[in-house]
Amino acid sequence: MSNTKAFAAQSATTPLAPFGFDRREVGAHDVQIEILYCGVCHSDIHQVKNEWGNSIFPMVPGHEIVGRIIKTGDHVKKFAIGDLAGVGCFVDSCRECPQCKAGLEQYCDVGMVGTYNGYEKDGKTVTYGGYSTNIVVDENYVLRVSEKLPLDAVAPLLCAGITTYSPLRHVGVKKGHKVAVVGLGGLGHMAVKFAASFGAEVTMLSSSPSKEVDAKKLGAHHFVLTSDAKQLSKVKNHFDVILNTVSAPHEYVTYLDLLTTNGTMIVVGAPPKPSEVPAFNLIMKRRSIIGSLIGGIAETQEMLDYCAEHNIVSDVEVIDISYINEAYERMLKNDVKYRFVIDIASLKN
Ligand code: NAP
Ligand code: ZN
Ligand code: ZN
């Protein structure tokens, strides 16, 4: 057992505060990672506030984890002590269903084991995430991380990165495509970088006028202020793909009408309230809406390798753990540029 320092929410209405617990012993196929940085995802906020109705308390959030291997089990093959490593949104899955066999562990028919706010495969042990000093994970669910890139800026790739990379690849975004990204936060800024890097013409659809300059620096070719009906009407029937990352409840129809014939809106944002989808906004132009959940282990590795090769990282504001509740407040006001990342050294003091 190893004593682990962490920050946890004790209930949906209390701020995050110091918490201690023991990680499991390192099993034959496990590695133990000393966590160096952990990104702050809006899903952490949804779950800490129990907005999805499935929260288990106490909760140690965090699923954008990077660090160094400090211990390896006897049968570990892929990692050695001292290696950099990453952990994303899940730490296990059934390994036997068709989804797991196809490398789509995030869609495991039995259910993936969430990095936090989930249960291990024994159905009893609650998982605790990356707002903590170390984690023990089966090596098959651990990613290799390049030494080339700044580690704090790599952490958000483990969720914000793969969640945007995977669906853009799935729908085959490439040169000649007009792609819009809705919401310039953690996911949105990675989506802009990936879509631009795949050769698409990228438009940022944002509710924040102050983000126009940054959107263009991140790689967007155009910026549309979604509160301005005139600007919106200029891009009606225009986009091949819209990646919707909005975290707050909103109406999909606002964006559906911006899709051209056969266009696809990919929903990755997970607001706690549903949106109506009128039939006519779909059928008149054979539009579709698809959802997408993070990405499998193999594709997450592909994305990390792609980022190392193309020098793509997240734009981060590194914070001490003591700032976490304020960081949440700022994210709720759309004031994040563009991902908070916790320096886990601040937990060790
Ligand atoms: P974030 O950093 O807080 O960014 C969300 C952005 O959405 C905001 O910056 C804002 O951008 C926009 N927004 C917020 N409220 C809005 C409103 N009322 N109307 C229009 N736009 C609004 O959040 P994130 O970490 O990127 O996460 C975004 C969502 O994706 C969350 O719901 C999260 O749970 C979900 N998520 C899903 C997956 C998945 O696998 N599908 C993975 C990770 C996260 P502007 O200021 O530009 O408008
Ligand atoms: Zn996330
Ligand atoms: Zn499975």
XYZ file of C-alpha atoms and ligand atoms in Angstrom:
399
model
C 0.000 0.000 0.000
C 1.225 3.493 -0.687
C -0.087 6.547 0.965
C -1.450 8.879 -1.664
C -2.117 12.572 -1.216
C -5.045 13.908 -3.198
C -7.802 16.494 -3.477
C -11.361 15.220 -3.332
C -14.954 16.378 -3.345
C -16.869 14.935 -0.382
C -20.260 15.827 -1.868
C -21.816 17.610 -4.846
C -21.991 20.858 -2.906
C -18.635 21.040 -1.137
C -15.419 22.458 -2.598
C -12.487 20.155 -3.322
C -10.225 19.695 -0.297
C -7.212 17.591 0.808
C -7.824 13.833 1.044
C -5.617 10.792 1.658
C -6.013 7.162 0.569
C -4.051 4.043 -0.342
C -3.521 2.846 -3.905
C -3.631 -0.908 -4.511
C -0.417 -2.952 -4.447
C 1.363 -3.080 -7.805
C 0.175 -6.335 -9.430
C 2.113 -8.427 -11.938
C 0.754 -6.454 -14.920
C 0.581 -3.056 -13.201
C 2.779 -0.011 -13.269
C 2.849 2.700 -10.634
C 3.168 6.232 -11.951
C 4.346 9.242 -9.985
C 1.944 11.873 -11.308
C 3.626 15.116 -12.413
C 0.751 16.972 -14.107
C -2.999 16.493 -14.396
C -5.280 18.492 -16.696
C -8.645 19.860 -15.560
C -11.524 18.753 -17.815
C -15.053 20.152 -17.736
C -16.191 16.540 -17.155
C -14.473 16.864 -13.736
C -16.846 19.725 -12.928
C -19.962 17.900 -14.220
C -19.125 14.908 -12.035
C -17.985 16.799 -8.930
C -21.330 18.636 -9.054
C -23.192 15.370 -9.833
C -24.706 16.941 -12.947
C -24.810 13.581 -14.750
C -26.483 11.913 -11.741
C -23.877 9.132 -11.379
C -21.409 10.532 -8.883
C -19.681 8.489 -6.180
C -18.265 10.408 -3.201
C -15.659 11.039 -2.016
C -14.438 11.721 -5.571
C -10.841 12.350 -6.655
C -11.214 13.717 -10.197
C -8.592 13.875 -12.947
C -8.175 11.910 -16.174
C -5.487 13.841 -18.027
C -2.536 12.292 -16.246
C 1.168 12.362 -17.093
C 4.069 11.249 -14.959
C 6.975 8.834 -14.586
C 6.922 5.126 -13.881
C 8.243 4.438 -10.370
C 7.402 0.731 -10.055
C 6.657 -2.123 -12.454
C 5.006 -5.489 -11.823
C 6.886 -8.724 -12.589
C 5.181 -9.320 -15.945
C 5.242 -5.747 -17.269
C 6.696 -5.643 -20.786
C 6.050 -2.181 -22.229
C 7.411 0.094 -19.507
C 10.503 0.455 -17.357
C 11.125 2.523 -14.237
C 11.855 6.124 -15.262
C 9.742 6.075 -18.430
C 7.242 8.871 -19.045
C 3.663 7.624 -19.126
C 0.114 8.876 -19.550
C -3.321 7.765 -18.362
C -6.576 8.993 -19.871
C -10.243 8.508 -19.044
C -10.315 4.762 -18.395
C -8.034 2.255 -16.683
C -9.593 -1.068 -17.712
C -12.385 -2.705 -19.711
C -13.682 -6.270 -20.245
C -11.054 -7.006 -22.972
C -13.346 -9.630 -24.542
C -16.323 -7.907 -26.173
C -16.245 -6.924 -29.864
C -15.573 -3.263 -28.976
C -12.584 -4.112 -26.780
C -11.239 -6.481 -29.445
C -11.581 -3.732 -32.058
C -9.577 -1.263 -29.942
C -12.705 0.672 -29.033
C -12.401 0.038 -25.295
C -14.236 3.281 -24.549
C -17.380 1.644 -25.970
C -16.862 -1.658 -24.071
C -20.199 -3.515 -23.948
C -19.663 -4.332 -20.277
C -18.548 -0.772 -19.534
C -15.075 0.706 -19.311
C -13.571 1.257 -15.868
C -13.409 5.022 -15.487
C -10.162 6.476 -14.162
C -12.284 8.026 -11.422
C -15.939 7.996 -10.372
C -16.106 4.341 -11.382
C -15.673 0.858 -9.966
C -12.823 -1.543 -10.605
C -13.817 -4.844 -12.214
C -14.546 -6.268 -8.738
C -17.603 -3.981 -8.802
C -16.760 -2.617 -5.344
C -13.502 -0.669 -5.329
C -14.019 2.952 -6.275
C -11.470 4.423 -8.681
C -9.648 7.637 -7.813
C -8.178 9.911 -10.479
C -5.233 12.150 -11.142
C -5.620 14.984 -8.638
C -3.271 12.765 -6.623
C 0.409 11.991 -6.233
C 0.460 8.534 -7.874
C -1.679 5.960 -9.647
C -1.479 2.188 -10.221
C -2.742 1.013 -13.623
C -2.542 -2.149 -15.748
C 0.142 -1.478 -18.365
C -2.286 -2.216 -21.211
C -4.206 0.945 -20.314
C -1.127 3.188 -20.037
C 0.175 5.352 -22.893
C 3.741 6.074 -23.908
C 4.624 9.774 -23.764
C 7.387 11.415 -25.799
C 10.296 13.125 -23.999
C 10.223 15.758 -26.770
C 7.213 17.814 -25.710
C 6.605 19.960 -22.580
C 4.934 17.587 -20.159
C 2.458 20.051 -18.629
C 1.106 20.819 -22.109
C 0.903 17.117 -23.011
C -1.416 16.226 -20.102
C -4.607 17.597 -21.763
C -3.983 15.440 -24.827
C -5.088 12.432 -22.737
C -8.700 13.636 -22.839
C -9.192 16.938 -24.698
C -6.725 15.754 -27.358
C -8.118 12.297 -28.073
C -11.763 13.404 -27.739
C -11.312 15.786 -30.661
C -8.722 13.828 -32.692
C -10.808 10.634 -32.767
C -14.081 11.955 -34.274
C -12.277 14.244 -36.739
C -10.390 11.160 -37.985
C -13.582 9.045 -37.883
C -15.416 11.375 -40.283
C -12.283 11.699 -42.413
C -11.578 15.424 -42.113
C -9.053 16.508 -44.709
C -8.051 19.306 -47.092
C -11.074 20.762 -48.840
C -13.418 20.235 -45.877
C -15.061 23.143 -44.137
C -15.001 22.361 -40.418
C -16.541 24.396 -37.604
C -15.691 24.006 -33.933
C -18.276 25.203 -31.395
C -16.898 26.411 -28.040
C -13.327 27.568 -27.506
C -12.352 25.811 -24.281
C -10.152 22.802 -23.574
C -11.666 20.518 -26.204
C -12.371 23.327 -28.659
C -8.817 24.627 -28.833
C -7.470 21.122 -29.495
C -10.137 20.593 -32.163
C -9.024 23.761 -33.950
C -5.393 22.622 -33.877
C -6.183 19.128 -35.187
C -8.671 20.208 -37.869
C -6.192 22.811 -39.170
C -3.374 20.290 -39.076
C -5.488 17.809 -41.123
C -5.788 20.520 -43.806
C -9.381 21.671 -43.261
C -10.671 25.237 -43.526
C -11.552 25.900 -39.882
C -14.162 28.268 -38.455
C -14.473 28.975 -34.741
C -18.059 29.361 -33.538
C -17.786 31.074 -30.154
C -20.016 32.912 -27.710
C -17.018 34.974 -26.497
C -16.032 37.935 -28.720
C -12.746 38.278 -26.793
C -11.528 34.908 -28.142
C -11.304 35.888 -31.826
C -7.594 36.785 -31.836
C -6.655 33.596 -29.983
C -8.856 31.417 -32.216
C -6.899 32.631 -35.226
C -3.556 32.134 -33.468
C -4.628 28.548 -32.704
C -5.221 27.926 -36.404
C -8.815 28.969 -37.174
C -9.220 30.712 -40.515
C -12.528 32.382 -39.595
C -14.373 33.416 -36.446
C -18.150 33.639 -36.011
C -19.747 35.148 -32.923
C -22.708 32.867 -32.212
C -24.725 35.564 -30.424
C -24.747 37.639 -33.647
C -27.594 36.386 -35.883
C -26.187 38.228 -38.898
C -22.821 36.498 -38.642
C -24.530 33.128 -38.170
C -26.775 33.571 -41.203
C -23.682 34.075 -43.389
C -22.564 30.514 -42.659
C -25.953 28.815 -43.131
C -25.733 25.518 -45.104
C -21.974 25.948 -45.118
C -20.037 23.335 -43.127
C -19.210 19.707 -43.890
C -18.472 18.986 -40.237
C -19.311 20.740 -36.982
C -17.604 19.580 -33.791
C -19.768 20.679 -30.872
C -17.825 20.953 -27.586
C -20.285 23.123 -25.641
C -20.518 22.136 -21.966
C -23.687 24.055 -21.001
C -27.266 23.237 -22.065
C -28.017 24.670 -25.532
C -30.133 23.965 -28.623
C -28.458 21.853 -31.318
C -30.712 23.340 -33.971
C -28.755 26.612 -33.906
C -25.786 24.779 -35.374
C -27.588 22.105 -37.435
C -28.727 24.699 -39.943
C -25.110 25.610 -40.606
C -24.429 22.140 -42.092
C -24.416 21.681 -45.846
C -26.060 18.659 -47.564
C -24.755 15.402 -46.025
C -23.050 17.417 -43.306
C -22.372 15.923 -39.872
C -22.509 17.473 -36.442
C -20.323 15.579 -33.976
C -21.474 16.001 -30.385
C -18.713 15.660 -27.803
C -19.871 18.271 -25.276
C -21.984 16.597 -22.587
C -24.424 19.138 -21.109
C -26.622 17.829 -18.323
C -29.858 18.727 -20.154
C -31.074 17.350 -23.534
C -31.693 19.370 -26.687
C -34.588 18.997 -29.109
C -33.739 17.900 -32.642
C -36.495 18.872 -35.113
C -36.871 16.309 -37.927
C -36.964 18.912 -40.691
C -33.555 20.355 -39.839
C -32.142 16.893 -40.481
C -34.178 15.565 -43.407
C -34.105 18.589 -45.660
C -30.369 18.274 -46.190
C -29.697 14.671 -45.149
C -27.768 15.975 -42.175
C -26.616 13.719 -39.365
C -25.714 14.058 -35.737
C -23.244 11.622 -34.225
C -21.782 11.381 -30.757
C -18.232 10.440 -29.873
C -16.585 9.360 -26.633
C -12.850 9.937 -26.094
C -10.871 7.246 -28.026
C -9.439 3.737 -27.622
C -5.947 2.954 -26.346
C -4.396 2.354 -29.779
C -5.871 5.546 -31.220
C -4.832 7.551 -28.149
C -1.262 6.323 -28.716
C -1.553 7.236 -32.411
C -2.713 10.739 -31.409
C 0.147 11.198 -28.906
C 2.667 10.079 -31.541
C 1.051 12.408 -34.109
C 1.359 15.308 -31.647
C 5.022 14.526 -30.969
C 5.695 14.397 -34.709
C 3.800 17.621 -35.489
C 4.668 19.512 -32.318
C 1.071 19.810 -31.178
C 0.350 20.436 -27.503
C -2.307 22.161 -25.434
C -2.152 25.845 -24.465
C -2.110 25.599 -20.697
C -2.335 27.648 -17.525
C -0.428 25.678 -14.893
C -1.912 25.973 -11.404
C -1.251 24.771 -7.874
C -3.829 22.359 -6.464
C -4.893 25.053 -3.967
C -6.298 27.038 -6.934
C -8.556 24.228 -8.161
C -11.898 25.553 -6.890
C -11.177 28.968 -8.420
C -10.184 27.290 -11.703
C -13.596 25.543 -11.771
C -15.335 28.893 -11.208
C -13.389 30.432 -14.078
C -14.210 27.526 -16.422
C -17.893 28.007 -15.643
C -17.481 31.628 -16.821
C -15.768 30.455 -20.055
C -12.555 32.002 -18.718
C -9.940 29.375 -19.511
C -6.958 29.769 -21.851
C -7.275 27.025 -22.792
C -6.700 24.278 -20.249
C -5.875 24.414 -16.557
C -3.202 21.881 -15.627
C -2.358 21.055 -12.007
C 1.323 20.909 -11.095
C 1.133 17.863 -8.832
C 4.315 18.973 -7.018
C 1.970 21.408 -5.233
C 0.172 18.394 -3.679
C 3.336 16.903 -2.262
C 4.234 19.825 0.043
P -14.439 24.058 -21.245
O -12.960 24.124 -21.349
O -15.094 24.611 -20.050
O -15.034 24.729 -22.586
C -16.383 24.747 -22.893
C -16.666 25.910 -23.850
O -18.032 25.819 -24.271
C -16.537 27.268 -23.227
O -15.236 27.767 -23.152
C -17.413 28.110 -24.159
O -16.678 28.508 -25.330
C -18.493 27.133 -24.586
N -19.737 27.391 -23.846
C -19.939 27.270 -22.516
N -21.209 27.580 -22.205
C -21.823 27.900 -23.356
C -23.145 28.266 -23.699
N -24.098 28.396 -22.751
N -23.438 28.484 -24.993
C -22.498 28.367 -25.935
N -21.215 28.016 -25.672
C -20.895 27.782 -24.408
O -14.921 22.525 -21.355
P -14.172 21.254 -21.986
O -13.304 20.652 -20.960
O -13.651 21.606 -23.314
O -15.417 20.237 -22.132
C -16.501 20.561 -22.982
C -17.601 19.532 -22.858
O -17.153 18.274 -23.409
C -18.033 19.210 -21.423
O -19.433 19.021 -21.404
C -17.319 17.900 -21.132
O -17.954 17.135 -20.139
C -17.411 17.228 -22.472
N -16.421 16.173 -22.710
C -16.818 15.120 -23.468
C -15.921 14.117 -23.788
C -16.328 12.997 -24.680
O -15.645 11.978 -24.694
N -17.389 13.139 -25.437
C -14.600 14.178 -23.310
C -14.228 15.285 -22.551
C -15.138 16.279 -22.267
P -16.873 29.958 -26.007
O -16.446 30.932 -24.932
O -15.975 29.923 -27.162
O -18.313 30.061 -26.375
Zn -12.175 14.804 -19.937
Zn -15.337 -4.852 -23.545
